[in-house]
């Protein structure tokens, strides 16, 4: 199954504020890895939560996302670089 990507508004804002093109490429590369195999990353939902929330880590970034309806929804992006 091929997944699409939906990006929440806050994650879009973070992408716009990344310090360089290299940082954006790194984040987009991680999102592409997640898109190809969304369930390969750990489920980090709180006990009792019905939403499947996963988190993936790159060398200097991370994304929190939800796989659903044939797509991934990127909820948060973090950058430590």
mmCIF file with all atom_site columns, N, CA, C and O in Angstrom, residues 2 7 15 17-18 27-28 35 38-39 45 67 69 74:
data_model
loop_
_atom_site.group_PDB
_atom_site.id
_atom_site.type_symbol
_atom_site.label_atom_id
_atom_site.label_alt_id
_atom_site.label_comp_id
_atom_site.label_asym_id
_atom_site.label_entity_id
_atom_site.label_seq_id
_atom_site.pdbx_PDB_ins_code
_atom_site.Cartn_x
_atom_site.Cartn_y
_atom_site.Cartn_z
_atom_site.occupancy
_atom_site.B_iso_or_equiv
_atom_site.pdbx_formal_charge
_atom_site.auth_seq_id
_atom_site.auth_comp_id
_atom_site.auth_asym_id
_atom_site.auth_atom_id
_atom_site.pdbx_PDB_model_num
ATOM 1  N N  . UNK A 1 2  ? 0.548  2.187  -0.788 1.00 0.00 ? 2  UNK A N  1
ATOM 2  C CA . UNK A 1 2  ? 1.305  3.440  -0.864 1.00 0.00 ? 2  UNK A CA 1
ATOM 3  C C  . UNK A 1 2  ? 0.623  4.487  0.004  1.00 0.00 ? 2  UNK A C  1
ATOM 4  O O  . UNK A 1 2  ? -0.569 4.690  -0.086 1.00 0.00 ? 2  UNK A O  1
ATOM 5  N N  . UNK A 1 7  ? 0.304  17.053 6.611  1.00 0.00 ? 7  UNK A N  1
ATOM 6  C CA . UNK A 1 7  ? 1.130  17.724 7.607  1.00 0.00 ? 7  UNK A CA 1
ATOM 7  C C  . UNK A 1 7  ? 0.280  18.748 8.367  1.00 0.00 ? 7  UNK A C  1
ATOM 8  O O  . UNK A 1 7  ? -0.350 19.611 7.752  1.00 0.00 ? 7  UNK A O  1
ATOM 9  N N  . UNK A 1 15 ? 8.718  23.456 9.890  1.00 0.00 ? 15 UNK A N  1
ATOM 10 C CA . UNK A 1 15 ? 9.489  23.272 8.654  1.00 0.00 ? 15 UNK A CA 1
ATOM 11 C C  . UNK A 1 15 ? 9.941  24.617 8.097  1.00 0.00 ? 15 UNK A C  1
ATOM 12 O O  . UNK A 1 15 ? 11.074 24.753 7.648  1.00 0.00 ? 15 UNK A O  1
ATOM 13 N N  . UNK A 1 17 ? 10.629 27.244 9.677  1.00 0.00 ? 17 UNK A N  1
ATOM 14 C CA . UNK A 1 17 ? 11.611 27.891 10.552 1.00 0.00 ? 17 UNK A CA 1
ATOM 15 C C  . UNK A 1 17 ? 12.915 27.115 10.692 1.00 0.00 ? 17 UNK A C  1
ATOM 16 O O  . UNK A 1 17 ? 13.796 27.540 11.440 1.00 0.00 ? 17 UNK A O  1
ATOM 17 N N  . UNK A 1 18 ? 13.054 25.986 9.995  1.00 0.00 ? 18 UNK A N  1
ATOM 18 C CA . UNK A 1 18 ? 14.307 25.243 10.078 1.00 0.00 ? 18 UNK A CA 1
ATOM 19 C C  . UNK A 1 18 ? 15.452 26.112 9.571  1.00 0.00 ? 18 UNK A C  1
ATOM 20 O O  . UNK A 1 18 ? 15.270 26.941 8.671  1.00 0.00 ? 18 UNK A O  1
ATOM 21 N N  . UNK A 1 27 ? 14.766 16.452 7.436  1.00 0.00 ? 27 UNK A N  1
ATOM 22 C CA . UNK A 1 27 ? 13.414 16.200 7.945  1.00 0.00 ? 27 UNK A CA 1
ATOM 23 C C  . UNK A 1 27 ? 12.559 15.533 6.868  1.00 0.00 ? 27 UNK A C  1
ATOM 24 O O  . UNK A 1 27 ? 11.864 14.541 7.132  1.00 0.00 ? 27 UNK A O  1
ATOM 25 N N  . UNK A 1 28 ? 12.606 16.043 5.643  1.00 0.00 ? 28 UNK A N  1
ATOM 26 C CA . UNK A 1 28 ? 11.823 15.456 4.557  1.00 0.00 ? 28 UNK A CA 1
ATOM 27 C C  . UNK A 1 28 ? 12.267 14.030 4.265  1.00 0.00 ? 28 UNK A C  1
ATOM 28 O O  . UNK A 1 28 ? 11.444 13.170 3.928  1.00 0.00 ? 28 UNK A O  1
ATOM 29 N N  . UNK A 1 35 ? 6.862  7.426  5.574  1.00 0.00 ? 35 UNK A N  1
ATOM 30 C CA . UNK A 1 35 ? 5.791  7.240  4.601  1.00 0.00 ? 35 UNK A CA 1
ATOM 31 C C  . UNK A 1 35 ? 5.850  5.853  3.958  1.00 0.00 ? 35 UNK A C  1
ATOM 32 O O  . UNK A 1 35 ? 4.843  5.195  3.777  1.00 0.00 ? 35 UNK A O  1
ATOM 33 N N  . UNK A 1 38 ? 5.213  3.039  7.587  1.00 0.00 ? 38 UNK A N  1
ATOM 34 C CA . UNK A 1 38 ? 4.787  3.791  8.768  1.00 0.00 ? 38 UNK A CA 1
ATOM 35 C C  . UNK A 1 38 ? 4.744  2.983  10.066 1.00 0.00 ? 38 UNK A C  1
ATOM 36 O O  . UNK A 1 38 ? 4.888  3.553  11.137 1.00 0.00 ? 38 UNK A O  1
ATOM 37 N N  . UNK A 1 39 ? 4.586  1.695  9.984  1.00 0.00 ? 39 UNK A N  1
ATOM 38 C CA . UNK A 1 39 ? 4.477  0.923  11.222 1.00 0.00 ? 39 UNK A CA 1
ATOM 39 C C  . UNK A 1 39 ? 5.819  0.343  11.680 1.00 0.00 ? 39 UNK A C  1
ATOM 40 O O  . UNK A 1 39 ? 5.879  -0.402 12.649 1.00 0.00 ? 39 UNK A O  1
ATOM 41 N N  . UNK A 1 45 ? 1.837  6.009  22.002 1.00 0.00 ? 45 UNK A N  1
ATOM 42 C CA . UNK A 1 45 ? 0.584  6.556  22.549 1.00 0.00 ? 45 UNK A CA 1
ATOM 43 C C  . UNK A 1 45 ? 0.515  6.347  24.055 1.00 0.00 ? 45 UNK A C  1
ATOM 44 O O  . UNK A 1 45 ? 1.120  5.418  24.604 1.00 0.00 ? 45 UNK A O  1
ATOM 45 N N  . UNK A 1 67 ? -0.417 6.974  11.535 1.00 0.00 ? 67 UNK A N  1
ATOM 46 C CA . UNK A 1 67 ? -0.781 6.323  10.278 1.00 0.00 ? 67 UNK A CA 1
ATOM 47 C C  . UNK A 1 67 ? -2.292 6.073  10.275 1.00 0.00 ? 67 UNK A C  1
ATOM 48 O O  . UNK A 1 67 ? -2.845 5.578  11.254 1.00 0.00 ? 67 UNK A O  1
ATOM 49 N N  . UNK A 1 69 ? -5.949 5.834  7.350  1.00 0.00 ? 69 UNK A N  1
ATOM 50 C CA . UNK A 1 69 ? -6.657 6.078  6.086  1.00 0.00 ? 69 UNK A CA 1
ATOM 51 C C  . UNK A 1 69 ? -5.724 6.135  4.878  1.00 0.00 ? 69 UNK A C  1
ATOM 52 O O  . UNK A 1 69 ? -5.874 6.987  4.017  1.00 0.00 ? 69 UNK A O  1
ATOM 53 N N  . UNK A 1 74 ? 1.502  13.913 9.850  1.00 0.00 ? 74 UNK A N  1
ATOM 54 C CA . UNK A 1 74 ? 2.641  14.400 10.630 1.00 0.00 ? 74 UNK A CA 1
ATOM 55 C C  . UNK A 1 74 ? 2.109  15.450 11.597 1.00 0.00 ? 74 UNK A C  1
ATOM 56 O O  . UNK A 1 74 ? 1.601  16.483 11.184 1.00 0.00 ? 74 UNK A O  1
#
